[in-house]
PDB file of C-alpha atoms in Angstrom:
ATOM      1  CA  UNK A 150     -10.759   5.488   0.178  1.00 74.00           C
ATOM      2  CA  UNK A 151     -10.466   2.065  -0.160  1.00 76.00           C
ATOM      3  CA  UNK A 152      -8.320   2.031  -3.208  1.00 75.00           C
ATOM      4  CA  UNK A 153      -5.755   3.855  -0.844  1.00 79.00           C
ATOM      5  CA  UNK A 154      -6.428   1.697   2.372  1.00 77.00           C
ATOM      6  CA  UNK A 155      -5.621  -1.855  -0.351  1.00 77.00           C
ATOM      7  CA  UNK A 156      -1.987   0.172  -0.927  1.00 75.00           C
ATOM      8  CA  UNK A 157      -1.540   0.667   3.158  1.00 75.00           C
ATOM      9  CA  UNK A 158      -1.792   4.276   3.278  1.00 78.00           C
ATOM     10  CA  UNK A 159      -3.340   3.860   6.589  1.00 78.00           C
ATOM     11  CA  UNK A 160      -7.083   3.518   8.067  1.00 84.00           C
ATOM     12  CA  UNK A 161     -10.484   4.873   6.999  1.00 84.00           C
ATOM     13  CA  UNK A 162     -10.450   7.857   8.202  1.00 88.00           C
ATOM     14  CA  UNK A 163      -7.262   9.061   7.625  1.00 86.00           C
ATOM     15  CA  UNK A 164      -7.656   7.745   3.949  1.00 84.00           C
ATOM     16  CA  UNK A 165     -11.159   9.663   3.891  1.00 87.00           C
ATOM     17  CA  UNK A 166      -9.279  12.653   5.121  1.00 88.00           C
ATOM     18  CA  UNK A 167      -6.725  12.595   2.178  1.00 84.00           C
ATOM     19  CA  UNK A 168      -9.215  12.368  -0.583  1.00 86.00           C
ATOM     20  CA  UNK A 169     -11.782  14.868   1.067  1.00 89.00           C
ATOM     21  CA  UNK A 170      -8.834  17.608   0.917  1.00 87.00           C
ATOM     22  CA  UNK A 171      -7.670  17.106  -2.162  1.00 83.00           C
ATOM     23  CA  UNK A 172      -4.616  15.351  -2.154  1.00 82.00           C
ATOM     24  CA  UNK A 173      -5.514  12.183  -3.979  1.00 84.00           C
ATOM     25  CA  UNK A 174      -5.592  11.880  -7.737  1.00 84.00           C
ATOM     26  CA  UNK A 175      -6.136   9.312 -10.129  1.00 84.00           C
ATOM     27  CA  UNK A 176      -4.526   9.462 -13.603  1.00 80.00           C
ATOM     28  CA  UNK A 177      -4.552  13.041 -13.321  1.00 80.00           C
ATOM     29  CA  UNK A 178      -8.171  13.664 -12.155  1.00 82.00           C
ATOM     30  CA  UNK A 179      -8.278  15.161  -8.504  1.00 86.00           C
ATOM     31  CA  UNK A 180     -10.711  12.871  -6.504  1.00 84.00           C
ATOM     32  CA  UNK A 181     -12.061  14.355  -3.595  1.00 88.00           C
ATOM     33  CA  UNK A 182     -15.417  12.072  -2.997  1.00 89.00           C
ATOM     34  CA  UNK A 183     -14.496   8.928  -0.488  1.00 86.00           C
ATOM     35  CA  UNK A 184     -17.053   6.896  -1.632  1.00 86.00           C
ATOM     36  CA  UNK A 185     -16.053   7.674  -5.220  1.00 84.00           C
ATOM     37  CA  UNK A 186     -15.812   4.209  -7.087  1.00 81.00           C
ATOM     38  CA  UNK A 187     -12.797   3.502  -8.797  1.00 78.00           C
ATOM     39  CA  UNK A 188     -11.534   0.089 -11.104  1.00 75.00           C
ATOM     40  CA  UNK A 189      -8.427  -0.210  -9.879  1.00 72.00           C
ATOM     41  CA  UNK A 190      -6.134  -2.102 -12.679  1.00 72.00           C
ATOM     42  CA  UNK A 191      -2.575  -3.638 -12.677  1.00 59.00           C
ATOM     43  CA  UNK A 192      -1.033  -0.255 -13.847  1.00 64.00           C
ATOM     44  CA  UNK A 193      -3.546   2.577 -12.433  1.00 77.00           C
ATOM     45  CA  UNK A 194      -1.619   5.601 -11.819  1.00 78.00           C
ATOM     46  CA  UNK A 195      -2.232   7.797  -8.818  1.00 79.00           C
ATOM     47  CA  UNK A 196      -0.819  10.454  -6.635  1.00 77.00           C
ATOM     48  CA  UNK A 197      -1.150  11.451  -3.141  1.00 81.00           C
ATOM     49  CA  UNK A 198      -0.075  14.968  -3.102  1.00 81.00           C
ATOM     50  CA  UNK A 199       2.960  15.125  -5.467  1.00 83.00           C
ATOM     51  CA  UNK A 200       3.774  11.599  -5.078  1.00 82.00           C
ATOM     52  CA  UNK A 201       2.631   9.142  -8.429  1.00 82.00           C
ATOM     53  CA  UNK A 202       2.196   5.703  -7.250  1.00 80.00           C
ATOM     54  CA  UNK A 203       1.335   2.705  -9.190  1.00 78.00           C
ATOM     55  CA  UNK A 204      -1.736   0.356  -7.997  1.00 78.00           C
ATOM     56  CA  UNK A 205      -0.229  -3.144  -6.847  1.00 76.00           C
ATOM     57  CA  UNK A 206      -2.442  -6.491  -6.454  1.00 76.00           C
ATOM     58  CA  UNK A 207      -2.139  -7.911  -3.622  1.00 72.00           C
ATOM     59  CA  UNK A 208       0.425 -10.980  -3.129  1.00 70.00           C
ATOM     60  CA  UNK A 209       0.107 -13.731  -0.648  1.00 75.00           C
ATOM     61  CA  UNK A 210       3.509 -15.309   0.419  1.00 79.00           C
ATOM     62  CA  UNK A 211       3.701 -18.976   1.869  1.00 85.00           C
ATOM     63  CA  UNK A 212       7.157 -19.143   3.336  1.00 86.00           C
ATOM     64  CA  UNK A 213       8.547 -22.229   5.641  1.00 89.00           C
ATOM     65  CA  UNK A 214      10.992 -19.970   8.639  1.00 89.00           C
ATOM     66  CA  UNK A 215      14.355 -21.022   8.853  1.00 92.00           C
ATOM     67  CA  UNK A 216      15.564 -21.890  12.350  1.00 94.00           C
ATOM     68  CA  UNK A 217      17.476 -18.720  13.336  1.00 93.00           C
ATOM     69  CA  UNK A 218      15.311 -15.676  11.435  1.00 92.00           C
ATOM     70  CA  UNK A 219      12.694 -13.695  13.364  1.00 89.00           C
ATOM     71  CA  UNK A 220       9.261 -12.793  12.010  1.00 85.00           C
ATOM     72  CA  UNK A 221       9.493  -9.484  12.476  1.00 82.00           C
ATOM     73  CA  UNK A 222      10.403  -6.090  10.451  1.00 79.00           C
ATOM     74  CA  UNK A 223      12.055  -4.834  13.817  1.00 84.00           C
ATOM     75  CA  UNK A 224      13.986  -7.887  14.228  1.00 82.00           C
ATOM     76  CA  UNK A 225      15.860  -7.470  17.981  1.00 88.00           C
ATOM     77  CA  UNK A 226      18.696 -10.680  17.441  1.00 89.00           C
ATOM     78  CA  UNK A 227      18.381 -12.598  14.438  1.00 90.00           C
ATOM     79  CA  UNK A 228      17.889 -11.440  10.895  1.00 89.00           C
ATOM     80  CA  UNK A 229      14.530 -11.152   9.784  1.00 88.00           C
ATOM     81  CA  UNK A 230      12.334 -13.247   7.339  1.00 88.00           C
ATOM     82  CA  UNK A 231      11.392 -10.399   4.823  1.00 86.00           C
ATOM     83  CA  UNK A 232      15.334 -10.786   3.856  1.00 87.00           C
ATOM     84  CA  UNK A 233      14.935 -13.779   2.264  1.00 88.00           C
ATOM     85  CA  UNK A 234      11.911 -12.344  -0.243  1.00 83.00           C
ATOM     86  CA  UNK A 235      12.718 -10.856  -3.301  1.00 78.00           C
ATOM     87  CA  UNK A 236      13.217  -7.098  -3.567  1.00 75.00           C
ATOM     88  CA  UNK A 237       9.740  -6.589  -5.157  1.00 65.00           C
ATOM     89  CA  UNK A 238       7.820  -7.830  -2.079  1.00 68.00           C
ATOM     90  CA  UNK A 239      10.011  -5.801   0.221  1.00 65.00           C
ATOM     91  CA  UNK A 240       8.618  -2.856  -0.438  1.00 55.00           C
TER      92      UNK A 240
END
């Protein structure tokens, strides 16, 4: 479960949930033990259901806000800061 929970599939127990009916599976495998441990590698395919996803590290982003842009991804006035990232950390 925590290979899904890294992605943001959601919390614990809902990731638990997805694995102990059968929905996850991991380069074609079906994976239905939670505490099942998996190497997760730049490249891993998996699905959730019929869905294939690809495992993504994790990025951290130091960006300086321009007067103006909100930090939200509901911005209510202003545009928001995740506009000015590139398309691959938008996602």
């Amino acid at each position: 479960y925590k290979l899904l929970q890294s992605q943001g599939f959601g919390s614990r127990k809902w990731c638990k949930s997805l694995i102990e009916t059968g929905y996850l599976q991991v380069e074609g495998e079906e994976i239905r033990d939670p505490d099942a441990k998996l190497m997760p590698e730049e490249g891993l395919m998996y699905n959730i259901g019929d869905e294939e996803f690809q495992y993504r590290t994790k990025a951290t982003i130091l960006l300086n806000k321009p007067v103006g842009y909100e930090c939200s991804q509901k911005p209510k006035e202003n545009p928001t800061v995740y506009d000015l990232l590139p398309e691959i950390f938008q996602a």
